[in-house]
Structures are given as structure tokens and as C-alpha cells.
Amino acid sequence: MESWVRAAVEAIHSSSAQAVIYLAGGASQALGWLLSVPGASGTVLEVVVPYSRASMAQLLGKMPLQFTSKQAADDMALAAFNRALKLSGPGLQVMGVGFTGSLASSRPKQGDHRFYVSTRTQNCLRTSHVTLSKGLRCREEEDRVSSYFLLKAIADACRIAATIQSDIHEPEIPKESFEQFDEDQELQHVIDGQVCMKVYHFADSMEKNVDKKIILPGSFNPLHDGHLRLLEVASSICNDGLPCFEISAINADKPPLSIEEIKRRVEQFRKVGKNVIISNQPYFYKKAELFPGSAFVIGADTAARLVNPKYYGDDYNRMLGILLECKNTGTTFLVGGRNIEGVFKVLEDLDIPGELRAMFISIPEEKFRLDISSTEIRKNQGL
């Protein structure tokens, strides 16, 4: 490894970036450089090499029209970015990296020797396209050139001023494209389902276990002291996770929230210094996929609906199967008491199937009880 390559990798590992990398058709040496320098486990969350057509189609959820293209690289970077969002820690820069190449092989190629590398972060998409001179290099040499560009792309996304030699000649000047997103566009990507979530880190919580989240989902219209107290009590019961509030931009029974409304609700959390996640998943089984291993804080009324076959097409086995899949992801539910049809009920008052009981943890009434709801607060305020 050249000294300047090591220096660039060390700078990347010293940044606050975490990345998922999807690549096919080249740049393999860059992986060796990234993984062989100490600090790789803090930067590289996952690497996938979708070489076969079936693997690529599964990764992207569709068959690319052209495997070595800007669109394919951008799609790979977006898929990697969504994966990184699910795996990353709090307050860290998250990126997805996509690379696709058609380099020298054992058989002569009719088309160009070329590659595309794309990086996707929350607020920008960068893509580089290089066409290499045929017959100038062997496969290993072309792979090394593409590895330099992959390393440069990651360094640029980390905002690192690293010295990276491209080792290309004048006819091979790369074509660059750059697209910047503002907050409204970022939220629209979530609403449209292009990006799975947007995380607002307003709390200083780096000391917490980042592999697990304690999530209080809701509409928070408005956020009130009961919400804050409930998450505080839940965190004291399950004290090994990162406390977060979560709002779904998509509602199962109503139109999506507007960007202006989301920003208004987010501002409430900014003022009190609490983390909030904007997701696009209204259903708990989908939230479990989005936040594997997390503990969700819910009321007894929500817990009762979760185990009610009525909400699964009156199919008890379907309800059981879906919730068992959630259980397999490590999902648990912290259940606080709520008024249900005028009667205050706690977890122990509910009929939870035996196979699911270990998923549900009671928040004792003496630790938390609140009889007023956001609906009542809005009514009292004349909203």
C-alpha cells in the first residue's frame, strides 16, 4: 500500500463517517486498503459485491436496464445509503457508496472499459464516470485506477482534503455530476419512499449503546410533558439504548404529512433537545425491520390492537406470524397504562398470546400514569 493511500484511509477512519459499500466489476483493491488499516470497523458498516445479475436485481429490487451505467451506480448508492441509515450510530455522517465497472477481462470487450462511482449522503449525490483507454493497462492495473477513484469518492463525501493520485491520462478525464438536496427535498424523499428515514440528532447521546434504540412513536401534535416523561421512564427500565421519538410521515388512514407540518413538529424536539426520527413506515412490523433490535414504547391501547386479529384480516395465525417475525428481529414493546373505553388498563389486563409474552414489558402504573392525551390538549387549546 502506498503511503499516500494509507494516509487517505487513516483520514477516512478518523472522520465521523459510516458507510455501506456496494460494488461490482472493479475497485476491489480499495476494499483491501479500507479494511486493512486500523479503524475500519468504525467506518465500514457493510460491504456487498452483487456480481451476478440475480444478486444485483435483489439488491436494487429491480433489474437495471444497463449494469455499468450512472443510473445503476446511483441506485446502488441509494440502496447502500438506506442500509447505512439502519445500521449507523447516532450523530454520525452516513453514506452509501455504489460502484459498477466494466474493466479488462479474459476476453476482449467490444464496448468501452469504464466505471462509475456514486456516493449518496443525506443531502447530496456525487457521481464520477471514467472511460479508460483500451489496451493501456491490464485488469489489475485498471482495478487499481478504479480503486483510487473509489477511495477519492469516499474521502470527498467525508469532506477530507486527502491527496489521492488518480493515475489517469488526459483522454481519461472523469465526468463529474453533483446534486445537492435541501431539507424540504430530504423530507420529500422520505415521504416518497425513496429514503427510509431522516434522523434529527438534537440530544448529546453518544455515550449510549448505539446498537439499540428505545423508540416512542407518535404524532406528537403537540409534544407534551407526558411524552417526555414516558420516554424517560422507559429508558430507565431499558437503560441500554438510545432514546428517540419517531414520527411516521405516512399514515395508514390519512394523507401523508406535509413538509411544513413535519418541520413544525420537529421544531418541538429541537427546543427540548430530544432526538426525533422521521420515517415512512406506519406499521409496527415495518418499523421493526427499520429499527431491528429496538424497544418500542407504546400504550396499552396500542398493545391491545397489536394482538387483535381484527387488524390482520381476522386471521389469528397471520397476526401471530407477523409478530413472531418482529420478535425474531429482537423487537420488544414497553407498555404503559392507558385509558381504554373509560377504564385505565395496563399490560397485565391484556390477553397476550403465550408465544409473544416475552416481547412485552410492563411499565408499572406507579412509575408512569397519564390520563390526558394530545387530542384532549388540542381540544382544550381550541385547536
PDB file of C-alpha atoms in Angstrom, residues 22 46 48-64 67 75-76 79-80 83 86:
ATOM      1  CA  TYR A  22     -21.959  -1.925  -2.829  1.00  0.00           C
ATOM      2  CA  GLU A  46     -21.174  -3.469   5.405  1.00  0.00           C
ATOM      3  CA  VAL A  48     -21.743  -6.324  -0.631  1.00  0.00           C
ATOM      4  CA  VAL A  49     -20.441  -7.462  -4.026  1.00  0.00           C
ATOM      5  CA  PRO A  50     -23.509  -8.170  -6.235  1.00  0.00           C
ATOM      6  CA  TYR A  51     -21.685  -9.728  -9.185  1.00  0.00           C
ATOM      7  CA  SER A  52     -24.457 -11.907 -10.585  1.00  0.00           C
ATOM      8  CA  ARG A  53     -27.490 -10.465 -12.347  1.00  0.00           C
ATOM      9  CA  ALA A  54     -29.804 -12.081  -9.785  1.00  0.00           C
ATOM     10  CA  SER A  55     -27.808 -10.637  -6.898  1.00  0.00           C
ATOM     11  CA  MET A  56     -27.937  -7.130  -8.371  1.00  0.00           C
ATOM     12  CA  ALA A  57     -31.671  -7.394  -9.048  1.00  0.00           C
ATOM     13  CA  GLN A  58     -32.321  -8.496  -5.459  1.00  0.00           C
ATOM     14  CA  LEU A  59     -30.128  -5.736  -4.078  1.00  0.00           C
ATOM     15  CA  LEU A  60     -31.894  -2.970  -6.042  1.00  0.00           C
ATOM     16  CA  GLY A  61     -35.349  -4.511  -6.130  1.00  0.00           C
ATOM     17  CA  LYS A  62     -35.288  -4.315  -9.922  1.00  0.00           C
ATOM     18  CA  MET A  63     -33.210  -5.364 -12.918  1.00  0.00           C
ATOM     19  CA  PRO A  64     -31.029  -2.462 -14.162  1.00  0.00           C
ATOM     20  CA  PHE A  67     -25.434  -2.747 -15.351  1.00  0.00           C
ATOM     21  CA  ASP A  75     -29.293   3.184  -7.494  1.00  0.00           C
ATOM     22  CA  MET A  76     -26.606   1.142  -5.716  1.00  0.00           C
ATOM     23  CA  ALA A  79     -29.720   1.321  -1.620  1.00  0.00           C
ATOM     24  CA  ALA A  80     -26.459   1.404   0.336  1.00  0.00           C
ATOM     25  CA  ARG A  83     -28.966   0.297   4.536  1.00  0.00           C
ATOM     26  CA  LYS A  86     -30.496   1.341   9.538  1.00  0.00           C
TER      27      LYS A  86
END
